[in-house]
Backbone as JSON Lines, residues from 0, in Angstrom:
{"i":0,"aa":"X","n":[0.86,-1.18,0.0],"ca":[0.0,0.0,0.0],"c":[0.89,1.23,0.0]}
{"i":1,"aa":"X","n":[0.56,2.24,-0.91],"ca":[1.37,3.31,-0.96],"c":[0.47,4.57,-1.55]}
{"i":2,"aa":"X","n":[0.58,5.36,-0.35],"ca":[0.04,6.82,-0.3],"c":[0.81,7.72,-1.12]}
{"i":3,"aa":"X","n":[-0.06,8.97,-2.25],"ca":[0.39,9.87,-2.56],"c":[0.05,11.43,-2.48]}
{"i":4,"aa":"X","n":[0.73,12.48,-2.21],"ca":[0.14,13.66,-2.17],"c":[0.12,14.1,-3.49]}
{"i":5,"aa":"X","n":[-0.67,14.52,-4.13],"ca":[-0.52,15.69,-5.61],"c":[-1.52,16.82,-5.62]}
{"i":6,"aa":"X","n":[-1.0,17.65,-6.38],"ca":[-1.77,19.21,-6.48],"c":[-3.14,18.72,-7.19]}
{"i":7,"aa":"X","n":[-4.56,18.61,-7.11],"ca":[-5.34,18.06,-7.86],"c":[-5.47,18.97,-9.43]}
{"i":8,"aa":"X","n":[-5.16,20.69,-9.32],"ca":[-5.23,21.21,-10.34],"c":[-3.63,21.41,-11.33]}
{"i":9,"aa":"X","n":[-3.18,20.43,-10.76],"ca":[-1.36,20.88,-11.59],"c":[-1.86,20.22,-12.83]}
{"i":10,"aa":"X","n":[-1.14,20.46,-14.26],"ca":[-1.14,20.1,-15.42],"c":[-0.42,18.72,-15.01]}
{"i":11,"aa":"X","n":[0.68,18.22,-14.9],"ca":[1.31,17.09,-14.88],"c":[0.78,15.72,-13.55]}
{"i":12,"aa":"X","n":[-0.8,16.14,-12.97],"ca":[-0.99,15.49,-12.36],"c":[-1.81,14.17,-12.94]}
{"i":13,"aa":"X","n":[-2.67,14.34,-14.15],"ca":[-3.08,13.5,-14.76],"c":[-1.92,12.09,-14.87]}
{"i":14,"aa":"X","n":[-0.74,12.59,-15.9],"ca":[0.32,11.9,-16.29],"c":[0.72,10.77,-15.26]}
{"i":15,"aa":"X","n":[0.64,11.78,-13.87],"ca":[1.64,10.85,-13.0],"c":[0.93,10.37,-12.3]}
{"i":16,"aa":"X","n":[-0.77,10.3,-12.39],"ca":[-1.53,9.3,-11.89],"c":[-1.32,8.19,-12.41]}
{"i":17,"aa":"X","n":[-1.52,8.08,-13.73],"ca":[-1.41,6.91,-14.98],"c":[0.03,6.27,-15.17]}
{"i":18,"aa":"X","n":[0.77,6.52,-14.58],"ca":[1.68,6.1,-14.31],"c":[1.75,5.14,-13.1]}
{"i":19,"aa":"X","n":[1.36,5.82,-12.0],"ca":[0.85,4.74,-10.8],"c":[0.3,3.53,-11.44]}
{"i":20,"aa":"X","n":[-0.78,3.87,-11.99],"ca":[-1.66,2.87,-12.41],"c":[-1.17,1.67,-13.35]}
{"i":21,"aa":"X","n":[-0.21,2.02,-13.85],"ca":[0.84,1.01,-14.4],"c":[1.01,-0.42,-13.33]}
{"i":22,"aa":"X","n":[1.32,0.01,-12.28],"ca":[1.62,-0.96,-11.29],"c":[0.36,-1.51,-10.12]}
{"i":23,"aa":"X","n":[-0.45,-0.96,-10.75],"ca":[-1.59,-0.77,-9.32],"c":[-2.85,-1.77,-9.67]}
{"i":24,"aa":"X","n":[-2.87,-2.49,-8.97],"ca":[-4.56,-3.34,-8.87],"c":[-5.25,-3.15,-9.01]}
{"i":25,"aa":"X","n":[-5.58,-2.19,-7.9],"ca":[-6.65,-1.77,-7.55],"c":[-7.16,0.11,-7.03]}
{"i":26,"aa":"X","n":[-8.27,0.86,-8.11],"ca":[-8.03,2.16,-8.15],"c":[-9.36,2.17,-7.21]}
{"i":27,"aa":"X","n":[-9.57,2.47,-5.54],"ca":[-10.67,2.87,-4.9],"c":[-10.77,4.5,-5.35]}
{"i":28,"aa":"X","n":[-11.87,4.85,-5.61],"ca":[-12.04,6.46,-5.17],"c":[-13.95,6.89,-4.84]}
{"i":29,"aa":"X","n":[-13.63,7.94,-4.21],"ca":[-15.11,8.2,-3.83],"c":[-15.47,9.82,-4.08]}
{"i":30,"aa":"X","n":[-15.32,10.09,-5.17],"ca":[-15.41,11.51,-5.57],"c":[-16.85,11.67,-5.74]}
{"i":31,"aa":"X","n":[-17.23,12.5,-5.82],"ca":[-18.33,12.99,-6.67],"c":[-18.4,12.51,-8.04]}
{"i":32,"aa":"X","n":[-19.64,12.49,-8.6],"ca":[-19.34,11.42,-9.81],"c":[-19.36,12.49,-11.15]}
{"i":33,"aa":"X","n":[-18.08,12.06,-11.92],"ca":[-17.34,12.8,-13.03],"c":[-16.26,13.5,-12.64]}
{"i":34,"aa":"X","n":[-15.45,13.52,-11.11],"ca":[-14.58,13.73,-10.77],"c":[-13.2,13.01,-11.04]}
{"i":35,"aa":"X","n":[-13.33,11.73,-11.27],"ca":[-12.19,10.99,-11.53],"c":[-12.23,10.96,-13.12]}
{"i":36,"aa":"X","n":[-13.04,11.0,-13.74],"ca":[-12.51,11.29,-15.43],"c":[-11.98,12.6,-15.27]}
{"i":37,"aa":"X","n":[-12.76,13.61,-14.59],"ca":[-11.91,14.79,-14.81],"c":[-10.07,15.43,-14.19]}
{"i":38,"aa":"X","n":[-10.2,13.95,-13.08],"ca":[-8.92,14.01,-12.55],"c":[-7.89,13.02,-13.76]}
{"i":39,"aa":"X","n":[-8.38,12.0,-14.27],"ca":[-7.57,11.74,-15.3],"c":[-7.47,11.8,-16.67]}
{"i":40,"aa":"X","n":[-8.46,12.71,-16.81],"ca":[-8.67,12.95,-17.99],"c":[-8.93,12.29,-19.02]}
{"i":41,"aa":"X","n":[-10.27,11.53,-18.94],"ca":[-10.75,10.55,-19.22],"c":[-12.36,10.72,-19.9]}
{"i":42,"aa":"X","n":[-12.77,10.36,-20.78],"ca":[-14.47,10.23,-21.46],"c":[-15.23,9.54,-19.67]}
{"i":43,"aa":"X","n":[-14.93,8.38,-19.5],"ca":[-15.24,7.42,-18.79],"c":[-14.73,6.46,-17.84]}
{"i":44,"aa":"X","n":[-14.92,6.07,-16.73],"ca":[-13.8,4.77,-16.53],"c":[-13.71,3.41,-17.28]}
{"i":45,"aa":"X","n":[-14.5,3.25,-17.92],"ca":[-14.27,1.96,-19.4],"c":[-13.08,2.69,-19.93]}
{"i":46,"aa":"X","n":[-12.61,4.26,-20.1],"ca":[-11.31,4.38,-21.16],"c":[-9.96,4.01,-19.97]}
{"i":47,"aa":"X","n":[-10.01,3.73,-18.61],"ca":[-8.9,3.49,-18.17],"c":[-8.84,1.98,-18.08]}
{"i":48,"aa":"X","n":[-10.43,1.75,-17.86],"ca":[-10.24,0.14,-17.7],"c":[-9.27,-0.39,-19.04]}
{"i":49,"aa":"X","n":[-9.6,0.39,-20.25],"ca":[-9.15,-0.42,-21.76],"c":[-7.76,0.05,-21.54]}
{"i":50,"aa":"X","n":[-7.2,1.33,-20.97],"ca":[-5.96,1.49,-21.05],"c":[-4.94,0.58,-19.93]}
{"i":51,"aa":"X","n":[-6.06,0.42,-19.01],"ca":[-5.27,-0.92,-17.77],"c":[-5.94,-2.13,-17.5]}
{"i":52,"aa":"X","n":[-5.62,-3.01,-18.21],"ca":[-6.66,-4.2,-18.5],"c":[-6.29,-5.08,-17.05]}
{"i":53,"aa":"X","n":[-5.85,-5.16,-15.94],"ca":[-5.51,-5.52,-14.78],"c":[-6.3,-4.83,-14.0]}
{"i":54,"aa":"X","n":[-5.97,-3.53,-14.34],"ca":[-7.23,-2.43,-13.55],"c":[-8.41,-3.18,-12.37]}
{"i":55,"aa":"X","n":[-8.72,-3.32,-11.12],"ca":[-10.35,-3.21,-10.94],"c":[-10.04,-1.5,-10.3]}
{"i":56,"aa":"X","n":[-11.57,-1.12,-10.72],"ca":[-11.9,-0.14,-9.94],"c":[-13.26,0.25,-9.2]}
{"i":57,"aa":"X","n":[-13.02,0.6,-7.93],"ca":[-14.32,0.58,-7.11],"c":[-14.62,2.3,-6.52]}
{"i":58,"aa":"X","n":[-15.58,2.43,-7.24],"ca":[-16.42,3.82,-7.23],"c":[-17.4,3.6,-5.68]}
{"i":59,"aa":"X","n":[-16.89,4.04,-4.28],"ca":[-18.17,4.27,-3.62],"c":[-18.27,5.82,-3.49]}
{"i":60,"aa":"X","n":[-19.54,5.79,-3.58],"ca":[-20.29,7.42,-3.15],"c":[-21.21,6.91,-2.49]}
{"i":61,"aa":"X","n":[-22.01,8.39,-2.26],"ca":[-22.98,8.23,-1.46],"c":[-24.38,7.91,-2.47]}
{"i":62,"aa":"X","n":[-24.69,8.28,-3.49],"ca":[-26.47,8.32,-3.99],"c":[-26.08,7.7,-5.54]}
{"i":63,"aa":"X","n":[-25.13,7.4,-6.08],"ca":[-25.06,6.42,-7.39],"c":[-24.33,7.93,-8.3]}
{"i":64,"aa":"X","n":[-23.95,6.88,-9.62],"ca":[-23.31,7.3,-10.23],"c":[-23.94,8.83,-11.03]}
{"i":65,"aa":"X","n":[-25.55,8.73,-10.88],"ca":[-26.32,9.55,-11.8],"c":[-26.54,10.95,-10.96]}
{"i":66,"aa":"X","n":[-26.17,10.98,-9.64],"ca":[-26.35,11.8,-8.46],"c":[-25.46,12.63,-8.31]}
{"i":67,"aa":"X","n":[-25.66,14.16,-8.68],"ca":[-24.47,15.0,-7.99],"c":[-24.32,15.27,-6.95]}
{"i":68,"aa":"X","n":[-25.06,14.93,-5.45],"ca":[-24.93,15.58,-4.3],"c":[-23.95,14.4,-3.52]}
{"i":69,"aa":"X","n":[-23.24,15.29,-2.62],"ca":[-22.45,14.91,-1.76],"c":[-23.03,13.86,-0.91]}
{"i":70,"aa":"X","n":[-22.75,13.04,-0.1],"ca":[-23.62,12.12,0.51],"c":[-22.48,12.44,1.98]}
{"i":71,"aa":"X","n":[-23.09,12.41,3.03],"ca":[-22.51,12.19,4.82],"c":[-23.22,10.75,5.04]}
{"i":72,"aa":"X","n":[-23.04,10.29,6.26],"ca":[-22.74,9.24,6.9],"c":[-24.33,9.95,7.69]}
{"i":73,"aa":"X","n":[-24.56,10.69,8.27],"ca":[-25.79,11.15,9.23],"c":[-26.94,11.04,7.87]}
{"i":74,"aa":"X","n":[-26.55,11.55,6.7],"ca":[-27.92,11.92,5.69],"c":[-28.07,10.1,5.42]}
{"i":75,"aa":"X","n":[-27.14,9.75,5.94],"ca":[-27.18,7.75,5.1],"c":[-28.23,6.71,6.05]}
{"i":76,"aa":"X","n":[-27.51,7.49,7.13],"ca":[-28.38,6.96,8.5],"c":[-30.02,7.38,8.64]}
{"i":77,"aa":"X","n":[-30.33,8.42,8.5],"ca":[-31.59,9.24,8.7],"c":[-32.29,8.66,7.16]}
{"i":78,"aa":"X","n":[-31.63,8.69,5.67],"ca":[-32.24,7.97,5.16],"c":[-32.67,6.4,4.75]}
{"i":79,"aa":"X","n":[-32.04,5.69,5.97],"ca":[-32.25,3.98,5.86],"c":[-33.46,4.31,7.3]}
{"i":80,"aa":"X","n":[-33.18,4.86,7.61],"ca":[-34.08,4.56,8.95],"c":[-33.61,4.32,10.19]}
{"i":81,"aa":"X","n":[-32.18,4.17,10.11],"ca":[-31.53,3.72,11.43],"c":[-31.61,5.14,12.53]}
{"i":82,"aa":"X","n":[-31.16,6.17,11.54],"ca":[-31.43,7.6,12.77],"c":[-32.71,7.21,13.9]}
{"i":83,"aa":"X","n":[-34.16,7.08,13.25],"ca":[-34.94,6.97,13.7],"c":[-35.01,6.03,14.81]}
{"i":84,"aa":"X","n":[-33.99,5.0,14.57],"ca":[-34.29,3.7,15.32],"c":[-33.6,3.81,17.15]}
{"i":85,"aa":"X","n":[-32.55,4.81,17.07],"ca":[-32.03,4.97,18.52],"c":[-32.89,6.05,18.98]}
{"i":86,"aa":"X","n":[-32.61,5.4,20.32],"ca":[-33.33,6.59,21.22],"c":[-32.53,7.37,21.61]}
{"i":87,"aa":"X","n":[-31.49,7.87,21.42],"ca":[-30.8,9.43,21.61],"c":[-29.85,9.67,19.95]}
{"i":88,"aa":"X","n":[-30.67,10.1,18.82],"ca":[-29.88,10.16,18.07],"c":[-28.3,11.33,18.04]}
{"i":89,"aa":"X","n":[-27.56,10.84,18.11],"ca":[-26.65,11.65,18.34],"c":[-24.87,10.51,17.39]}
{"i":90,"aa":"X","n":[-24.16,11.43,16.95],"ca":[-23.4,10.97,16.62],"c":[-22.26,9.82,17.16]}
{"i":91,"aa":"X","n":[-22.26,9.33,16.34],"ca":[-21.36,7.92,16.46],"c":[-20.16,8.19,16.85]}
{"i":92,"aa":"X","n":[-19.27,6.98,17.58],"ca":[-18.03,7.34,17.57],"c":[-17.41,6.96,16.56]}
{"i":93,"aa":"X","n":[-17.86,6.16,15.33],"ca":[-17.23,5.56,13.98],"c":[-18.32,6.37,13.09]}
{"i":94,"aa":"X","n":[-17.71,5.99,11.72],"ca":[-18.7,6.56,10.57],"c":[-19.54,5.15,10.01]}
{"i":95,"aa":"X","n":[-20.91,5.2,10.5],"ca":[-21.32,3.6,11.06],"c":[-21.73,3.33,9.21]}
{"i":96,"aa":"X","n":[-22.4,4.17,8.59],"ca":[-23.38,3.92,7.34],"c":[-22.04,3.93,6.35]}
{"i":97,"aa":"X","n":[-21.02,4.85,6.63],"ca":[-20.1,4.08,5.26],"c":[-19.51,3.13,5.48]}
{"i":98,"aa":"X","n":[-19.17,2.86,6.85],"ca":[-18.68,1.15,6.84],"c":[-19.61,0.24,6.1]}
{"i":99,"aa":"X","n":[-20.57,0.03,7.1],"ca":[-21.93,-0.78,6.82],"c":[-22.13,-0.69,5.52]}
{"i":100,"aa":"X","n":[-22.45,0.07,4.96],"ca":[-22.75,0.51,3.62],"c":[-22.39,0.43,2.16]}
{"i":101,"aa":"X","n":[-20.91,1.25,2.95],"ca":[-20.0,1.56,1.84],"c":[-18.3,0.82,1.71]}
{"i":102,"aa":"X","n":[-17.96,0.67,2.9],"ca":[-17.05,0.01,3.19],"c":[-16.65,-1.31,3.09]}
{"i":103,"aa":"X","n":[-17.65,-2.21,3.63],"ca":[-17.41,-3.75,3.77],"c":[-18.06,-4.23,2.22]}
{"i":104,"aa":"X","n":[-18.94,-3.84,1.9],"ca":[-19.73,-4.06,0.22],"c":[-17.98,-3.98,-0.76]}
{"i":105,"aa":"X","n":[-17.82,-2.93,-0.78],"ca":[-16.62,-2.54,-1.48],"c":[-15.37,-3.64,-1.3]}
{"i":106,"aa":"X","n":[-15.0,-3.77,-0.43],"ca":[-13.37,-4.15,0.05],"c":[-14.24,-5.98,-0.06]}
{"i":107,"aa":"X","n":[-15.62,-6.44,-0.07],"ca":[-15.84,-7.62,-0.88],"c":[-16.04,-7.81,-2.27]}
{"i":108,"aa":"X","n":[-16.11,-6.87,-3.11],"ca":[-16.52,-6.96,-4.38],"c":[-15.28,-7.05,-4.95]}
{"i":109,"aa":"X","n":[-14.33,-6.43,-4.49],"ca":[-12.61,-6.06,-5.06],"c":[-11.94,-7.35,-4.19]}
{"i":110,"aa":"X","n":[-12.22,-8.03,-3.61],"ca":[-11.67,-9.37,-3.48],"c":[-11.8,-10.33,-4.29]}
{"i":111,"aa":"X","n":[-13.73,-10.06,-4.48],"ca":[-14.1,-11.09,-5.96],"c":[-13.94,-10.38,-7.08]}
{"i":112,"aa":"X","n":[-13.38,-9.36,-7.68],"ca":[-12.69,-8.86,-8.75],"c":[-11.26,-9.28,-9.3]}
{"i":113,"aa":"X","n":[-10.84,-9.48,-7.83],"ca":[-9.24,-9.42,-8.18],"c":[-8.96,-11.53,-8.25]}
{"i":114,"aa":"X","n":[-10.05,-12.31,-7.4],"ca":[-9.77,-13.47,-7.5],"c":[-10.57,-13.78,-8.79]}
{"i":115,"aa":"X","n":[-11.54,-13.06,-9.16],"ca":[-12.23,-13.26,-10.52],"c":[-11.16,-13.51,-12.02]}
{"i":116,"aa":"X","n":[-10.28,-11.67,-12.16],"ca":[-9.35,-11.7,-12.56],"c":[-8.35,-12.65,-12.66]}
{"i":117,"aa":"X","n":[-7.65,-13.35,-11.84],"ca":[-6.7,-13.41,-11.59],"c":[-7.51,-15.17,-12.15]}
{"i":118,"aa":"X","n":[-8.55,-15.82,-12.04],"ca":[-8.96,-17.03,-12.12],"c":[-9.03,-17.23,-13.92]}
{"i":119,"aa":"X","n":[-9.33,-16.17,-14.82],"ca":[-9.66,-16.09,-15.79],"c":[-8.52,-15.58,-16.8]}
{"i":120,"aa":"X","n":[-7.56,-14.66,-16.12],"ca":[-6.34,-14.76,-16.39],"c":[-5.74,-15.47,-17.82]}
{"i":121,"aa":"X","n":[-6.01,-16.45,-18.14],"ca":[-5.46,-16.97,-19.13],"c":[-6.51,-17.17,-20.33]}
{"i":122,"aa":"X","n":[-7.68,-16.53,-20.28],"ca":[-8.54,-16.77,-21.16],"c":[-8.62,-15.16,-21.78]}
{"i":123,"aa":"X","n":[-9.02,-14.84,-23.03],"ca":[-9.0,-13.4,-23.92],"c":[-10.42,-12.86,-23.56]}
{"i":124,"aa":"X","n":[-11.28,-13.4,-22.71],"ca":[-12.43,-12.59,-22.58],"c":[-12.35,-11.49,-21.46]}
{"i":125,"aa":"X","n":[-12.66,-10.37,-22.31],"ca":[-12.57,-9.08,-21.61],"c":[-13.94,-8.75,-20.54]}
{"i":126,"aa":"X","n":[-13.94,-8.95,-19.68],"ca":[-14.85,-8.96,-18.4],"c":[-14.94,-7.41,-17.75]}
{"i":127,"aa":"X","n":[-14.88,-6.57,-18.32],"ca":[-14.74,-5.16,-17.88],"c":[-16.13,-4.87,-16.61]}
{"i":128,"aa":"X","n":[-17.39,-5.6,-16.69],"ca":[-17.76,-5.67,-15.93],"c":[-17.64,-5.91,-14.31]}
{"i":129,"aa":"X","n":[-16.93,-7.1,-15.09],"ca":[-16.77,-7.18,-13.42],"c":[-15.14,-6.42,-12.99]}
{"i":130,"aa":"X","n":[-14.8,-5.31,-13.77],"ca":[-13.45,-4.9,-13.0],"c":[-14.12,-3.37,-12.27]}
{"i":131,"aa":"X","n":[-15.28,-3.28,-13.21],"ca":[-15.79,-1.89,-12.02],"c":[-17.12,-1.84,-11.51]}
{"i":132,"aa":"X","n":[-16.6,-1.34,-10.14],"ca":[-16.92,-1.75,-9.02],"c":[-18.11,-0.65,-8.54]}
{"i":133,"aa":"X","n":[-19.14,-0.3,-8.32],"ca":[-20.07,1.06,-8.28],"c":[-20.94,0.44,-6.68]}
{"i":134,"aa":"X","n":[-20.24,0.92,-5.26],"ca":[-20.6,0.76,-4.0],"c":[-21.64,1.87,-3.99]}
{"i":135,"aa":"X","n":[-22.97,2.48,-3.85],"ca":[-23.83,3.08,-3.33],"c":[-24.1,3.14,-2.08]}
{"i":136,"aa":"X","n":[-24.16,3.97,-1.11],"ca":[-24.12,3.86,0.19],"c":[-25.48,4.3,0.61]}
């Protein structure tokens, strides 16, 4: 696992994402949706999947891919019903609805992506489906 800092608006930050990605498994991100084509400068994530055929990538947000609003962990709770369900609603000491939600869904789908991958490996069928990953919380 290896962390990077970059300027999100520098010209040469695209480049030296795609470069990472050379070596990388697996691309998590949870932007707002059309943020990561616009961070790599991309139509779609099908054009990175075709440019990194190893690639999986797992998109969680909060309200789906078609949704521009930001999603919190309290708006996730109050809209499943769980807010309602304690009797002192008041904040968590964890962020309970993106774990639950968003977290454990994810970090299982990219296990069966990468053992999917890795099983099929020797066959030419392009499975782009199952390399991206769309967690809704």
């Amino acid at each position: 696992k290896r962390s990077v800092a970059l300027p999100f608006r520098a010209p040469e930050t695209p480049s030296k994402l795609k470069n990472m990605l050379e070596e990388s498994d697996v691309l998590v991100e949870s932007f707002r949706p059309g943020v990561l084509e616009k961070l790599f400068e991309v139509q779609s994530a099908d054009e990175l999947l075709d440019s990194f055929p190893r690639l999986v990538i797992a998109r969680v947000n909060g309200y789906g891919s078609l949704h521009k609003a930001p999603g919190h962990d309290i708006n996730f709770m109050a809209a499943s019903g769980v807010l309602g369900m304690m009797s002192r609603p008041e904040p968590l000491p964890a962020q309970f609805a993106d774990i639950a939600g968003g977290s454990w869904p994810a970090a299982l789908q990219i296990v069966a992506a990468l053992f999917e991958r890795e099983r099929l490996s020797s066959t030419r069928v392009d499975r782009k489906t199952q390399r991206l990953i769309e967690v809704n919380i």
